[in-house]
CSV table of C-alpha atoms and ligand atoms in Angstrom, one decimal:
chain,number,residue,atom,x,y,z
A,1,MET,CA,141.9,11.8,126.2
A,2,SER,CA,143.4,9.4,128.5
A,3,ARG,CA,144.1,9.9,132.1
A,4,ILE,CA,147.3,11.2,132.6
A,5,THR,CA,148.1,11.3,136.4
A,6,LEU,CA,151.4,13.7,137.4
A,7,SER,CA,152.8,13.0,141.0
A,8,VAL,CA,156.0,15.3,141.7
A,9,ILE,CA,157.4,13.3,145.3
A,10,LYS,CA,160.9,14.9,147.0
A,11,ALA,CA,162.9,14.8,149.2
A,12,ASP,CA,166.2,15.6,150.6
A,13,VAL,CA,168.2,13.0,151.1
A,14,GLY,CA,171.6,15.2,152.0
A,15,GLY,CA,172.5,18.9,151.8
A,16,TYR,CA,176.1,19.5,149.6
A,17,VAL,CA,177.4,22.1,151.4
A,18,GLY,CA,175.2,22.3,154.3
A,19,HIS,CA,171.8,22.3,153.4
A,20,ALA,CA,172.4,25.0,150.5
A,21,THR,CA,172.1,22.9,147.3
A,22,MET,CA,172.3,19.5,145.5
A,23,HIS,CA,175.4,17.3,144.6
A,24,PRO,CA,175.6,16.3,141.3
A,25,ASP,CA,175.8,12.1,142.3
A,26,LEU,CA,172.2,12.3,143.5
A,27,VAL,CA,170.1,14.1,140.8
A,28,ASP,CA,172.4,11.4,138.5
A,29,LYS,CA,171.5,8.6,140.8
A,30,ALA,CA,167.9,9.1,140.9
A,31,ASN,CA,167.7,9.7,136.5
A,32,LYS,CA,169.0,6.3,136.3
A,33,LYS,CA,166.5,4.8,138.7
A,34,LEU,CA,163.4,6.5,137.1
A,35,SER,CA,165.2,6.4,133.6
A,36,ALA,CA,165.1,2.3,134.5
A,37,ALA,CA,161.0,2.4,134.9
A,38,ARG,CA,160.7,4.7,132.2
A,39,LYS,CA,162.0,1.3,129.9
A,40,LYS,CA,159.9,-0.9,132.2
A,41,GLY,CA,156.9,1.1,131.3
A,42,LEU,CA,156.4,1.9,134.5
A,43,LEU,CA,156.8,5.8,133.9
A,44,VAL,CA,155.3,7.7,130.5
A,45,ASP,CA,157.8,10.2,131.6
A,46,PHE,CA,160.3,11.6,134.4
A,47,TYR,CA,162.3,15.0,134.8
A,48,VAL,CA,164.8,15.2,138.2
A,49,ALA,CA,165.0,18.7,139.7
A,50,SER,CA,166.7,20.3,142.5
A,51,CYS,CA,166.0,22.8,144.6
A,52,GLY,CA,168.4,23.6,147.1
A,53,ASP,CA,168.5,20.9,149.2
A,54,ASP,CA,165.8,18.9,148.1
A,55,LEU,CA,165.7,15.9,145.1
A,56,GLU,CA,162.7,16.3,143.1
A,57,LEU,CA,161.5,13.7,141.1
A,58,ILE,CA,158.3,14.6,138.3
A,59,MET,CA,157.0,11.6,136.7
A,60,THR,CA,153.8,11.3,134.4
A,61,HIS,CA,151.9,7.4,135.0
A,62,LYS,CA,149.3,5.9,134.0
A,63,LYS,CA,149.2,4.7,138.0
A,64,GLY,CA,146.4,7.0,139.4
A,65,THR,CA,147.0,9.0,142.7
A,66,ASP,CA,148.4,6.7,145.6
A,67,SER,CA,150.2,4.1,143.8
A,68,LYS,CA,152.0,1.7,145.8
A,69,GLU,CA,154.7,1.0,142.1
A,70,ILE,CA,154.9,4.7,142.0
A,71,HIS,CA,155.1,5.7,145.3
A,72,GLY,CA,157.9,2.3,146.4
A,73,LEU,CA,160.1,3.8,142.8
A,74,ALA,CA,160.0,7.2,144.8
A,75,TRP,CA,161.4,5.5,147.6
A,76,ASP,CA,163.8,3.1,146.3
A,77,THR,CA,165.3,6.0,144.2
A,78,PHE,CA,165.2,8.0,147.7
A,79,THR,CA,167.0,4.9,149.4
A,80,ALA,CA,169.6,4.6,146.3
A,81,CYS,CA,170.3,8.3,146.5
A,82,THR,CA,170.6,8.1,150.0
A,83,GLU,CA,173.3,5.8,149.7
A,84,VAL,CA,175.5,7.6,147.5
A,85,ALA,CA,175.2,11.0,150.4
A,86,LYS,CA,176.4,8.3,152.5
A,87,LYS,CA,179.6,7.3,150.9
A,88,LEU,CA,180.2,11.2,149.9
A,89,LYS,CA,179.1,12.2,153.9
A,90,LEU,CA,176.4,14.5,152.7
A,91,TYR,CA,174.7,17.0,155.3
A,92,GLY,CA,171.9,14.8,156.9
A,93,ALA,CA,172.0,12.4,154.7
A,94,GLY,CA,168.5,10.2,154.5
A,95,GLN,CA,167.3,13.2,156.6
A,96,ASP,CA,163.8,12.9,155.3
A,97,LEU,CA,162.9,9.3,155.0
A,98,LEU,CA,161.5,8.7,158.8
A,99,LYS,CA,160.9,5.4,158.9
A,100,ASP,CA,162.9,2.2,158.1
A,101,ALA,CA,160.5,0.4,155.6
A,102,PHE,CA,157.8,1.3,153.2
A,103,SER,CA,154.5,0.5,153.6
A,104,GLY,CA,152.9,1.3,150.5
A,105,ASN,CA,152.6,4.6,150.5
A,106,ILE,CA,155.2,7.2,151.3
A,107,LYS,CA,153.3,10.0,152.2
A,108,GLY,CA,153.5,9.4,156.4
A,109,LEU,CA,157.3,8.4,155.9
A,110,GLY,CA,158.9,11.9,155.5
A,111,PRO,CA,159.0,13.0,151.6
A,112,GLY,CA,156.6,15.5,150.6
A,113,VAL,CA,154.4,14.4,148.2
A,114,THR,CA,151.5,16.1,145.5
A,115,GLU,CA,150.3,14.6,142.2
A,116,MET,CA,147.0,15.1,140.0
A,117,GLU,CA,145.4,12.7,137.9
A,118,PHE,CA,143.5,14.7,134.6
A,119,ASN,CA,142.4,13.9,131.3
A,120,GLU,CA,145.4,16.1,129.4
A,121,ARG,CA,144.0,18.9,127.6
A,122,LYS,CA,144.1,19.3,123.7
A,123,SER,CA,147.4,21.9,125.3
A,124,GLU,CA,148.3,20.9,128.4
A,125,PRO,CA,150.9,23.7,130.4
A,126,ILE,CA,151.5,23.3,133.8
A,127,ILE,CA,153.8,24.8,136.5
A,128,ILE,CA,156.0,23.4,138.9
A,129,PHE,CA,156.9,25.4,141.6
A,130,MET,CA,159.5,24.0,143.6
A,131,ALA,CA,160.5,25.7,147.1
A,132,ASP,CA,163.4,25.0,149.7
A,133,LYS,CA,164.1,26.8,153.2
A,134,THR,CA,160.4,27.3,153.4
A,135,SER,CA,157.2,25.1,154.3
A,136,PRO,CA,153.4,24.5,152.9
A,137,GLY,CA,151.4,27.0,154.3
A,138,ALA,CA,153.8,29.1,151.5
A,139,TRP,CA,151.3,28.5,149.2
A,140,ASN,CA,148.5,29.8,150.7
A,141,LEU,CA,148.8,33.2,149.4
A,142,PRO,CA,150.1,32.7,146.1
A,143,LEU,CA,147.7,30.2,145.4
A,144,TYR,CA,144.7,32.2,146.5
A,145,LYS,CA,146.0,35.5,144.5
A,146,MET,CA,145.9,32.9,141.4
A,147,PHE,CA,143.0,31.3,142.1
A,148,ALA,CA,140.3,34.2,144.0
A,149,ASP,CA,142.3,37.4,143.2
A,150,PRO,CA,141.0,39.3,140.9
A,151,PHE,CA,143.9,42.4,140.9
A,152,ASN,CA,146.0,39.2,139.9
A,153,THR,CA,144.2,37.0,137.2
A,154,ALA,CA,142.3,39.2,135.0
A,155,GLY,CA,140.8,36.3,133.5
A,156,LEU,CA,138.7,35.9,136.5
A,157,VAL,CA,136.8,39.2,135.3
A,158,ILE,CA,137.9,38.9,131.8
A,159,ASP,CA,137.4,35.2,131.2
A,160,PRO,CA,133.7,33.9,130.0
A,161,ALA,CA,135.3,30.4,131.8
A,162,MET,CA,137.0,31.6,135.1
A,163,HIS,CA,134.4,34.0,135.6
A,164,GLU,CA,132.8,31.2,137.8
A,165,GLY,CA,135.4,31.2,140.2
A,166,PHE,CA,136.8,28.6,142.1
A,167,VAL,CA,136.7,25.8,145.0
A,168,PHE,CA,139.6,25.4,147.4
A,169,GLU,CA,140.0,22.1,149.4
A,170,VAL,CA,141.6,23.4,152.4
A,171,LEU,CA,143.7,21.4,155.6
A,172,ASP,CA,143.4,21.8,159.2
A,173,ILE,CA,146.4,20.0,159.7
A,174,LYS,CA,146.4,19.8,163.4
A,175,LYS,CA,142.3,18.0,163.3
A,176,HIS,CA,143.1,16.1,160.5
A,177,LYS,CA,139.6,17.2,158.2
A,178,LYS,CA,139.4,19.2,155.7
A,179,ILE,CA,136.8,21.9,154.2
A,180,ALA,CA,135.9,22.9,151.0
A,181,LEU,CA,135.7,26.3,150.0
A,182,SER,CA,134.3,28.5,146.9
A,183,CYS,CA,134.8,31.7,145.8
A,184,PRO,CA,134.1,34.0,145.2
A,185,GLU,CA,131.1,33.5,147.7
A,186,GLU,CA,133.2,32.2,150.4
A,187,MET,CA,136.6,34.5,149.9
A,188,TYR,CA,136.2,36.2,153.9
A,189,ASP,CA,136.1,32.9,155.2
A,190,LEU,CA,138.4,30.9,153.5
A,191,LEU,CA,141.1,34.4,154.1
A,192,MET,CA,140.2,33.0,157.8
A,193,PHE,CA,141.7,29.8,157.5
A,194,ILE,CA,144.5,30.4,154.9
A,195,GLY,CA,145.9,33.3,156.1
A,196,ALA,CA,146.6,30.8,159.3
A,197,VAL,CA,149.3,29.3,157.4
A,198,ASP,CA,150.8,26.8,159.6
A,199,ARG,CA,147.8,25.2,160.7
A,200,PHE,CA,145.3,25.3,157.2
A,201,MET,CA,147.0,24.9,153.8
A,202,ILE,CA,145.0,24.5,150.8
A,203,LYS,CA,145.5,21.5,149.4
A,204,ALA,CA,144.0,21.3,145.9
A,205,VAL,CA,142.4,23.8,143.8
A,206,TYR,CA,139.1,22.8,141.4
A,207,ARG,CA,136.9,24.5,139.0
A,208,LYS,CA,133.3,24.5,139.4
A,209,ASP,CA,133.2,21.8,136.7
A,210,GLY,CA,135.3,19.9,139.1
A,211,GLU,CA,138.4,20.2,136.5
A,212,ILE,CA,141.6,20.2,138.8
A,213,GLY,CA,143.7,23.3,138.7
A,214,ALA,CA,146.5,22.8,141.4
A,215,THR,CA,147.6,20.4,144.0
A,216,ALA,CA,149.9,21.2,146.9
A,217,SER,CA,152.0,18.8,148.8
A,218,THR,CA,151.0,19.3,152.6
A,219,GLN,CA,153.1,17.0,154.8
A,220,LYS,CA,155.0,18.4,157.8
A,221,LEU,CA,157.7,16.5,158.9
A,222,SER,CA,157.5,17.5,162.5
A,223,LEU,CA,153.7,16.1,163.0
A,224,VAL,CA,155.6,12.9,161.7
A,225,ALA,CA,158.6,12.7,163.4
A,226,GLY,CA,157.4,15.0,166.6
A,227,ARG,CA,160.5,16.9,166.4
A,228,TYR,CA,162.6,19.2,164.1
A,229,VAL,CA,163.9,17.2,161.8
A,230,GLY,CA,164.6,19.8,158.5
A,231,LYS,CA,161.8,21.6,157.1
A,232,ASP,CA,158.8,20.5,155.1
A,233,ASP,CA,160.1,22.3,151.7
A,234,PRO,CA,156.7,21.7,150.0
A,235,VAL,CA,155.9,21.3,145.8
A,236,LEU,CA,152.8,22.5,144.0
A,237,ILE,CA,151.8,21.9,140.3
A,238,VAL,CA,149.7,24.5,139.1
A,239,ARG,CA,147.7,23.5,135.4
A,240,CYS,CA,147.2,26.8,133.3
A,241,GLN,CA,145.7,28.3,130.1
A,242,SER,CA,141.6,27.5,128.8
A,243,GLY,CA,139.7,28.2,131.7
A,244,LEU,CA,142.2,28.2,134.5
A,245,PRO,CA,145.0,31.1,135.5
A,246,ALA,CA,147.4,32.0,132.3
A,247,VAL,CA,151.3,31.3,133.1
A,248,GLY,CA,151.6,34.3,133.8
A,249,GLU,CA,148.8,35.1,136.4
A,250,ALA,CA,150.0,31.8,137.8
A,251,LEU,CA,153.5,33.3,138.2
A,252,GLU,CA,152.8,37.0,139.1
A,253,PRO,CA,151.5,36.5,142.7
A,254,PHE,CA,155.3,35.3,143.5
A,255,ALA,CA,156.2,39.2,142.1
A,256,PHE,CA,156.1,39.7,145.6
A,257,ALA,CA,158.0,37.9,147.8
A,258,HIS,CA,155.8,37.3,151.2
A,259,LEU,CA,157.4,36.6,154.4
A,260,VAL,CA,157.3,32.5,154.7
A,261,GLU,CA,158.8,30.8,157.7
A,262,GLY,CA,161.6,28.1,157.3
A,263,TRP,CA,165.2,30.0,157.5
A,264,MET,CA,167.8,28.8,159.3
A,265,ARG,CA,167.0,25.6,161.1
A,266,GLY,CA,163.1,25.6,159.8
A,267,SER,CA,162.4,28.2,162.8
A,268,HIS,CA,162.7,31.7,161.2
A,269,GLN,CA,160.6,34.0,158.8
A,270,GLY,CA,161.9,35.3,155.6
A,271,PRO,CA,160.9,36.2,152.2
A,272,LEU,CA,160.2,33.7,149.7
A,273,MET,CA,163.0,34.9,146.6
A,274,PRO,CA,162.0,34.0,142.9
A,275,VAL,CA,165.0,32.2,141.0
A,276,ALA,CA,166.1,30.7,138.1
A,277,PHE,CA,166.9,27.4,139.0
A,278,HIS,CA,171.1,27.6,139.0
A,279,ASP,CA,170.5,30.9,141.6
A,280,ALA,CA,168.6,28.0,144.0
A,281,ASN,CA,171.4,27.6,146.2
A,282,PRO,CA,170.2,29.4,149.6
A,283,SER,CA,174.1,29.9,151.3
A,284,ARG,CA,172.5,33.5,152.9
A,285,PHE,CA,172.0,32.3,157.0
A,286,ASP,CA,170.9,28.9,154.7
A,287,GLY,CA,168.5,31.1,152.4
A,288,PRO,CA,166.3,33.6,152.6
A,289,PRO,CA,164.0,30.7,151.6
A,290,ARG,CA,163.6,30.0,147.2
A,291,VAL,CA,160.6,29.1,144.7
A,292,ILE,CA,161.8,28.2,141.6
A,293,ALA,CA,159.1,27.6,138.6
A,294,ALA,CA,159.4,24.7,135.9
A,295,GLY,CA,157.2,25.2,133.2
A,296,PHE,CA,156.3,22.3,130.9
A,297,GLN,CA,154.0,21.2,128.1
A,298,LEU,CA,152.8,17.8,128.4
A,299,CYS,CA,151.9,16.1,125.0
A,300,ASN,CA,150.9,12.6,125.8
A,301,GLY,CA,152.7,12.2,129.0
A,302,LYS,CA,155.7,13.4,127.9
A,303,LEU,CA,157.3,16.2,129.8
A,304,GLU,CA,158.0,19.1,127.0
A,305,GLY,CA,160.2,21.3,129.0
A,306,PRO,CA,161.0,22.6,131.7
A,307,VAL,CA,161.5,26.4,131.0
A,308,ASP,CA,162.8,28.2,133.8
A,309,LEU,CA,160.1,30.9,134.5
A,310,PHE,CA,162.1,32.5,136.9
A,311,ASP,CA,164.5,33.1,134.6
A,312,ASP,CA,163.5,36.2,133.8
A,313,PRO,CA,164.9,39.9,134.5
A,314,SER,CA,161.1,40.9,135.3
A,315,PHE,CA,161.9,39.2,138.6
A,316,ASP,CA,164.5,41.3,139.4
A,317,GLU,CA,162.5,43.7,141.1
A,318,ALA,CA,161.1,41.0,143.3
A,319,ARG,CA,164.8,39.5,144.2
A,320,ARG,CA,166.0,42.8,145.1
A,321,LYS,CA,162.9,43.5,147.4
A,322,ALA,CA,163.4,40.1,148.9
A,323,ASN,CA,167.3,40.9,149.7
A,324,GLU,CA,166.0,43.9,151.1
A,325,ILE,CA,163.6,42.3,153.5
A,326,ALA,CA,166.3,39.4,154.2
A,327,TYR,CA,168.3,42.2,155.8
A,328,TYR,CA,165.4,43.7,157.5
A,329,MET,CA,164.2,40.8,159.3
A,330,ARG,CA,167.8,40.1,160.2
A,331,ALA,CA,168.2,42.3,161.8
A,332,HIS,CA,165.9,41.3,164.0
A,333,GLY,CA,168.1,38.6,165.6
A,334,PRO,CA,167.4,36.3,167.7
A,335,PHE,CA,163.3,37.9,168.1
A,336,GLU,CA,160.3,37.4,166.6
A,337,PRO,CA,158.7,37.6,163.9
A,338,HIS,CA,162.1,36.7,162.5
A,339,ARG,CA,162.3,33.9,164.7
A,340,LEU,CA,159.3,31.3,164.5
A,341,GLY,CA,156.7,32.0,167.3
A,342,LEU,CA,156.7,30.0,170.1
A,343,GLU,CA,153.6,27.4,168.9
A,344,THR,CA,155.7,26.7,165.9
A,345,LEU,CA,159.0,25.8,168.2
A,346,GLU,CA,156.4,23.8,170.2
A,347,TYR,CA,157.2,20.9,167.6
A,348,THR,CA,161.6,21.9,167.1
A,349,THR,CA,163.9,23.1,170.1
A,350,MET,CA,160.9,24.3,172.9
A,351,PRO,CA,160.4,21.1,174.7
A,352,GLN,CA,164.0,20.0,175.3
A,353,LEU,CA,164.8,23.4,176.9
A,354,MET,CA,161.6,23.4,178.7
A,355,LYS,CA,162.6,20.3,180.0
A,356,LYS,CA,166.1,21.3,180.9
A,357,PHE,CA,164.6,24.5,182.7
A,358,GLU,CA,161.9,22.8,184.7
A,359,LYS,CA,163.5,22.9,188.1
A,360,LYS,CA,164.7,26.5,187.8
A,361,PHE,CA,161.3,27.8,187.0
A,362,LYS,CA,159.8,28.9,190.5
A,363,PRO,CA,156.7,30.6,191.6
A,364,GLU,CA,156.8,34.3,190.7
B,401,13P,P1,144.2,31.4,127.4
B,401,13P,O1,143.9,31.1,125.6
B,401,13P,O2,144.2,30.5,127.9
B,401,13P,O3,142.2,31.8,127.6
B,401,13P,O4,144.8,32.7,127.7
B,401,13P,C1,144.3,33.6,127.2
B,401,13P,C2,146.0,34.2,127.1
B,401,13P,O5,146.9,34.3,126.2
B,401,13P,C3,146.8,35.1,128.8
B,401,13P,O6,147.6,35.6,128.2
B,402,13P,P1,167.0,21.7,155.4
B,402,13P,O1,165.0,21.8,155.5
B,402,13P,O2,166.4,22.7,154.2
B,402,13P,O3,167.1,20.8,155.1
B,402,13P,O4,166.6,23.3,156.2
B,402,13P,C1,167.6,22.8,157.2
B,402,13P,C2,167.5,23.9,158.2
B,402,13P,O5,168.5,24.2,158.9
B,402,13P,C3,168.5,25.1,157.5
B,402,13P,O6,169.4,26.2,158.1
B,403,MG,MG1,168.9,19.6,154.4
B,404,MG,MG1,165.8,21.8,152.1
């Protein structure tokens, strides 16, 4: 058995039209760049996907996580795609490339990253979830259900290999600290933290023998840039079966279109709608937020797939419900809780407004 690393690195380098979807020329360019890297032996395999206006580079390789070469390849690819986007005058060309130069690791430069290194099992089913018009905290609820909720995941009860439960690694993105909480023992403590999706984010989930089950991107652009620059449309990798959630157990949480932040200008709450790849073009009020699920069987690092896992009529009801919730939320217009609370907007438009009206505020 040899170690393999799966890296998913994504960026919005230009939207078509507005923030709705992906121009095919960007996907072509990314395919060319990654194909050359595979030929050179840097990548074992790759797949270029898109969700809404986000370009998603799915790569397998032997370089481990945080590899300068792999992050550099992603940066070069996004830079090259930005050139194409600029020529086409796509919207927000280079939006997520917040820094001018690559300095060894792509984290903190704008793109979203999630990676895991593991021994490929006898059979290695993997799902890569990609979302648009939302933010990393959106994975907290589904990850909790997949790995800790026996009403979602039957295996927690009936599969001896899962019965011990899982360990959740949670980041406090404001204090830059992390904590490991074990389920089912610390389930209530875990929920206290991860229910605050804007601050505490599940970064990874491990089996108690240390085997990794899931990793999520947790980058927040506004914390990098100090202002609103687009939302941090996140990605999530989940390994499935044989002591980990079955594929169907990993997909099941998305049958409930929970409310997430990130709709319209990154400033509104809306339902996360699970859709087929061809429906990941959020247009109504730039949304509602979307999630796609790409299933792969890894075969010696080769990505067999993808299978478009939400392209299934059994998710029609979730989509219908999401539309109903979308109407209900939209009816609130500029009022909370459709519009995000001030604490979240603090990183976006609120500071400028406060400054503008500073002198107009009089003692009451
Ligand atoms: P495993 O074979 O991974 O134990 O899963 C059983 C199954 O098929 C669940 O639906
Ligand atoms: P993105 O974060 O997907 O670019 O969307 C930004 C936006 O403002 C949508 O209304
Ligand atoms: Mg965009
Ligand atoms: Mg986007």
